[in-house]
């Protein structure tokens, strides 16, 4: 879990009325991540409490932590992409919407692992989670699968990507169609 948030250093993005559990909040409220970054804030925690549009290329610096609440998300608009270089925290729920695989990346040390759920995957044995798994794979971080069965259309090539599950006989990757699911690539490419 995350460290407690110092609300004196918090900046709420995406809403002018923070969720009740964040009161009393003395932080600053802004509606756009680019606007917040342009103000030159340092050593702050950005709390994502509702949908925040990403309209351009956004790079979050290493001294900005991002916490995405369950009701929060980043939504791609136009050619938006985002790279997180500071600490990033979210639960097992969707936090990225409308992004192509590779549009969301994480710098070294910003996360221990990413979850396909962040891009909308569901380990429910019925949802095609191909795009979400591809997005997690291309994020630049190890991919962690929760308990359940994920379905995918694509063959996942594991070259230079670390995948892990919740444990033996707890996590499954199965084909949404009749294609193989995982191909091991030992070429190092």
mmCIF file of C-alpha atoms in Angstrom:
data_model
loop_
_atom_site.group_PDB
_atom_site.id
_atom_site.type_symbol
_atom_site.label_atom_id
_atom_site.label_comp_id
_atom_site.label_asym_id
_atom_site.label_seq_id
_atom_site.Cartn_x
_atom_site.Cartn_y
_atom_site.Cartn_z
ATOM 1 C CA UNK A 1 0.000 0.000 0.000
ATOM 2 C CA UNK A 2 1.050 3.611 -0.331
ATOM 3 C CA UNK A 3 2.420 5.913 2.303
ATOM 4 C CA UNK A 4 -0.078 8.369 3.816
ATOM 5 C CA UNK A 5 -0.520 11.430 1.631
ATOM 6 C CA UNK A 6 0.602 14.756 3.062
ATOM 7 C CA UNK A 7 -2.438 16.785 2.009
ATOM 8 C CA UNK A 8 -0.462 20.013 2.393
ATOM 9 C CA UNK A 9 1.589 18.852 -0.589
ATOM 10 C CA UNK A 10 -1.314 17.325 -2.530
ATOM 11 C CA UNK A 11 -2.709 18.606 -5.777
ATOM 12 C CA UNK A 12 -6.111 17.286 -6.853
ATOM 13 C CA UNK A 13 -6.474 16.790 -10.603
ATOM 14 C CA UNK A 14 -9.680 16.372 -12.520
ATOM 15 C CA UNK A 15 -12.225 17.792 -10.115
ATOM 16 C CA UNK A 16 -13.024 20.870 -8.120
ATOM 17 C CA UNK A 17 -14.596 18.859 -5.304
ATOM 18 C CA UNK A 18 -12.343 16.109 -3.940
ATOM 19 C CA UNK A 19 -13.908 12.900 -2.639
ATOM 20 C CA UNK A 20 -15.125 13.178 0.967
ATOM 21 C CA UNK A 21 -12.346 10.925 2.236
ATOM 22 C CA UNK A 22 -9.787 13.579 1.240
ATOM 23 C CA UNK A 23 -11.267 16.317 3.419
ATOM 24 C CA UNK A 24 -9.893 18.326 5.051
ATOM 25 C CA UNK A 25 -7.656 18.959 2.083
ATOM 26 C CA UNK A 26 -5.523 22.057 1.945
ATOM 27 C CA UNK A 27 -3.935 21.160 -1.382
ATOM 28 C CA UNK A 28 -4.354 22.932 -4.689
ATOM 29 C CA UNK A 29 -7.043 21.903 -7.183
ATOM 30 C CA UNK A 30 -6.333 21.965 -10.930
ATOM 31 C CA UNK A 31 -8.187 20.413 -13.859
ATOM 32 C CA UNK A 32 -5.393 19.637 -16.324
ATOM 33 C CA UNK A 33 -2.142 17.737 -15.782
ATOM 34 C CA UNK A 34 -0.217 19.890 -18.271
ATOM 35 C CA UNK A 35 -1.403 23.007 -16.417
ATOM 36 C CA UNK A 36 -0.347 21.490 -13.087
ATOM 37 C CA UNK A 37 3.103 20.536 -14.412
ATOM 38 C CA UNK A 38 3.607 23.978 -15.980
ATOM 39 C CA UNK A 39 3.213 25.644 -12.559
ATOM 40 C CA UNK A 40 6.566 24.216 -11.500
ATOM 41 C CA UNK A 41 5.366 22.292 -8.464
ATOM 42 C CA UNK A 42 8.047 20.065 -6.957
ATOM 43 C CA UNK A 43 7.949 17.287 -4.396
ATOM 44 C CA UNK A 44 4.185 17.017 -4.674
ATOM 45 C CA UNK A 45 1.621 14.227 -4.877
ATOM 46 C CA UNK A 46 -0.897 14.511 -7.673
ATOM 47 C CA UNK A 47 -4.133 12.787 -6.651
ATOM 48 C CA UNK A 48 -6.221 11.752 -9.625
ATOM 49 C CA UNK A 49 -9.815 11.821 -8.365
ATOM 50 C CA UNK A 50 -11.812 11.848 -11.646
ATOM 51 C CA UNK A 51 -11.088 11.546 -15.375
ATOM 52 C CA UNK A 52 -8.137 13.684 -16.484
ATOM 53 C CA UNK A 53 -7.645 14.241 -20.220
ATOM 54 C CA UNK A 54 -4.176 13.741 -21.684
ATOM 55 C CA UNK A 55 -4.199 15.864 -24.846
ATOM 56 C CA UNK A 56 -0.499 16.070 -25.669
ATOM 57 C CA UNK A 57 2.850 14.472 -24.836
ATOM 58 C CA UNK A 58 3.127 14.616 -21.037
ATOM 59 C CA UNK A 59 6.183 13.708 -18.960
ATOM 60 C CA UNK A 60 5.683 13.611 -15.207
ATOM 61 C CA UNK A 61 9.043 14.369 -13.517
ATOM 62 C CA UNK A 62 10.662 12.161 -10.889
ATOM 63 C CA UNK A 63 9.796 14.528 -8.002
ATOM 64 C CA UNK A 64 6.037 14.246 -8.653
ATOM 65 C CA UNK A 65 4.182 11.229 -7.221
ATOM 66 C CA UNK A 66 0.883 10.200 -8.776
ATOM 67 C CA UNK A 67 -1.885 8.386 -6.893
ATOM 68 C CA UNK A 68 -4.925 7.349 -8.938
ATOM 69 C CA UNK A 69 -8.048 6.802 -6.853
ATOM 70 C CA UNK A 70 -10.624 4.239 -7.994
ATOM 71 C CA UNK A 71 -12.870 6.976 -9.373
ATOM 72 C CA UNK A 72 -9.919 8.588 -11.176
ATOM 73 C CA UNK A 73 -8.392 7.913 -14.579
ATOM 74 C CA UNK A 74 -6.295 9.275 -17.421
ATOM 75 C CA UNK A 75 -8.170 9.491 -20.729
ATOM 76 C CA UNK A 76 -6.371 9.907 -24.049
ATOM 77 C CA UNK A 77 -7.548 12.826 -26.123
ATOM 78 C CA UNK A 78 -6.036 13.374 -29.572
ATOM 79 C CA UNK A 79 -2.346 12.483 -29.688
ATOM 80 C CA UNK A 80 -1.883 12.258 -25.917
ATOM 81 C CA UNK A 81 0.847 10.100 -24.382
ATOM 82 C CA UNK A 82 2.176 10.059 -20.842
ATOM 83 C CA UNK A 83 5.418 8.990 -19.154
ATOM 84 C CA UNK A 84 5.666 8.689 -15.384
ATOM 85 C CA UNK A 85 9.140 9.169 -13.892
ATOM 86 C CA UNK A 86 8.020 9.625 -10.286
ATOM 87 C CA UNK A 87 6.229 7.179 -8.025
ATOM 88 C CA UNK A 88 2.934 5.892 -9.472
ATOM 89 C CA UNK A 89 0.268 4.106 -7.412
ATOM 90 C CA UNK A 90 -3.116 2.647 -8.361
ATOM 91 C CA UNK A 91 -5.204 -0.352 -7.385
ATOM 92 C CA UNK A 92 -6.472 -3.217 -9.555
ATOM 93 C CA UNK A 93 -8.883 -1.091 -11.596
ATOM 94 C CA UNK A 94 -8.756 0.711 -14.927
ATOM 95 C CA UNK A 95 -6.818 3.968 -14.819
ATOM 96 C CA UNK A 96 -5.909 4.430 -18.525
ATOM 97 C CA UNK A 97 -8.564 4.734 -21.212
ATOM 98 C CA UNK A 98 -8.279 5.176 -24.981
ATOM 99 C CA UNK A 99 -4.486 4.837 -25.116
ATOM 100 C CA UNK A 100 -2.714 2.713 -27.709
ATOM 101 C CA UNK A 101 -0.137 0.151 -26.614
ATOM 102 C CA UNK A 102 3.052 2.107 -25.859
ATOM 103 C CA UNK A 103 1.309 5.439 -25.145
ATOM 104 C CA UNK A 104 1.729 5.026 -21.370
ATOM 105 C CA UNK A 105 5.241 4.355 -20.104
ATOM 106 C CA UNK A 106 7.010 4.253 -16.762
ATOM 107 C CA UNK A 107 10.561 5.379 -16.041
ATOM 108 C CA UNK A 108 12.993 3.320 -13.984
ATOM 109 C CA UNK A 109 11.867 3.054 -10.370
ATOM 110 C CA UNK A 110 8.459 4.682 -10.841
ATOM 111 C CA UNK A 111 6.623 1.375 -10.307
ATOM 112 C CA UNK A 112 7.605 -2.087 -9.138
ATOM 113 C CA UNK A 113 5.211 -3.616 -11.659
ATOM 114 C CA UNK A 114 2.204 -2.740 -13.802
ATOM 115 C CA UNK A 115 -1.134 -4.519 -13.983
ATOM 116 C CA UNK A 116 -3.101 -5.142 -17.199
ATOM 117 C CA UNK A 117 -6.181 -4.056 -15.204
ATOM 118 C CA UNK A 118 -4.833 -0.505 -15.397
ATOM 119 C CA UNK A 119 -5.657 -0.614 -19.135
ATOM 120 C CA UNK A 120 -8.992 -2.409 -18.686
ATOM 121 C CA UNK A 121 -8.080 -6.129 -18.593
ATOM 122 C CA UNK A 122 -10.370 -8.430 -16.680
ATOM 123 C CA UNK A 123 -9.341 -11.839 -15.342
ATOM 124 C CA UNK A 124 -12.888 -13.140 -15.764
ATOM 125 C CA UNK A 125 -12.494 -15.878 -18.439
ATOM 126 C CA UNK A 126 -14.711 -13.946 -20.883
ATOM 127 C CA UNK A 127 -13.195 -10.504 -21.618
ATOM 128 C CA UNK A 128 -10.731 -10.135 -24.489
ATOM 129 C CA UNK A 129 -7.823 -8.423 -22.681
ATOM 130 C CA UNK A 130 -5.455 -8.295 -25.677
ATOM 131 C CA UNK A 131 -5.031 -4.508 -25.897
ATOM 132 C CA UNK A 132 -4.638 -4.146 -22.128
ATOM 133 C CA UNK A 133 -1.985 -6.879 -21.952
ATOM 134 C CA UNK A 134 -0.112 -5.388 -24.930
ATOM 135 C CA UNK A 135 -0.233 -1.951 -23.291
ATOM 136 C CA UNK A 136 1.130 -3.312 -20.009
ATOM 137 C CA UNK A 137 3.870 -5.181 -21.881
ATOM 138 C CA UNK A 138 5.000 -2.015 -23.704
ATOM 139 C CA UNK A 139 4.919 0.190 -20.583
ATOM 140 C CA UNK A 140 8.580 -0.394 -19.704
ATOM 141 C CA UNK A 141 7.853 -2.200 -16.419
ATOM 142 C CA UNK A 142 7.400 -5.833 -15.319
ATOM 143 C CA UNK A 143 3.826 -7.088 -15.805
ATOM 144 C CA UNK A 144 1.934 -8.648 -12.881
ATOM 145 C CA UNK A 145 -1.239 -10.666 -13.441
ATOM 146 C CA UNK A 146 -3.836 -11.040 -10.668
ATOM 147 C CA UNK A 147 -5.791 -14.175 -9.793
ATOM 148 C CA UNK A 148 -8.007 -15.376 -12.650
ATOM 149 C CA UNK A 149 -8.031 -16.192 -16.348
ATOM 150 C CA UNK A 150 -7.058 -13.573 -18.923
ATOM 151 C CA UNK A 151 -8.034 -14.043 -22.575
ATOM 152 C CA UNK A 152 -5.932 -12.651 -25.425
ATOM 153 C CA UNK A 153 -6.013 -12.728 -29.247
ATOM 154 C CA UNK A 154 -2.312 -12.114 -29.716
ATOM 155 C CA UNK A 155 0.732 -14.205 -29.140
ATOM 156 C CA UNK A 156 2.645 -12.543 -26.311
ATOM 157 C CA UNK A 157 6.367 -12.612 -27.030
ATOM 158 C CA UNK A 158 8.229 -12.388 -23.744
ATOM 159 C CA UNK A 159 11.543 -11.037 -25.004
ATOM 160 C CA UNK A 160 12.878 -8.435 -22.524
ATOM 161 C CA UNK A 161 9.622 -8.393 -20.545
ATOM 162 C CA UNK A 162 9.105 -9.989 -17.142
ATOM 163 C CA UNK A 163 5.674 -11.505 -16.516
ATOM 164 C CA UNK A 164 4.470 -12.872 -13.187
ATOM 165 C CA UNK A 165 1.173 -14.139 -11.843
ATOM 166 C CA UNK A 166 -0.489 -14.481 -8.469
ATOM 167 C CA UNK A 167 0.814 -18.014 -7.953
ATOM 168 C CA UNK A 168 0.717 -21.550 -9.257
ATOM 169 C CA UNK A 169 -2.728 -22.468 -10.560
ATOM 170 C CA UNK A 170 -4.025 -19.005 -9.694
ATOM 171 C CA UNK A 171 -3.282 -17.031 -12.879
ATOM 172 C CA UNK A 172 -3.972 -18.241 -16.415
ATOM 173 C CA UNK A 173 -3.419 -16.773 -19.894
ATOM 174 C CA UNK A 174 -5.637 -18.442 -22.476
ATOM 175 C CA UNK A 175 -6.376 -17.788 -26.147
ATOM 176 C CA UNK A 176 -9.472 -15.768 -26.995
ATOM 177 C CA UNK A 177 -9.233 -17.521 -30.361
ATOM 178 C CA UNK A 178 -7.174 -20.594 -31.274
ATOM 179 C CA UNK A 179 -3.802 -18.812 -31.430
ATOM 180 C CA UNK A 180 -0.958 -19.721 -29.062
ATOM 181 C CA UNK A 181 -0.762 -17.325 -26.126
ATOM 182 C CA UNK A 182 2.928 -17.110 -25.172
ATOM 183 C CA UNK A 183 6.057 -17.414 -27.273
ATOM 184 C CA UNK A 184 9.447 -17.352 -25.569
ATOM 185 C CA UNK A 185 12.058 -15.380 -27.462
ATOM 186 C CA UNK A 186 15.617 -16.177 -26.436
ATOM 187 C CA UNK A 187 17.210 -13.935 -29.074
ATOM 188 C CA UNK A 188 17.541 -11.058 -26.591
ATOM 189 C CA UNK A 189 15.931 -8.670 -29.104
#
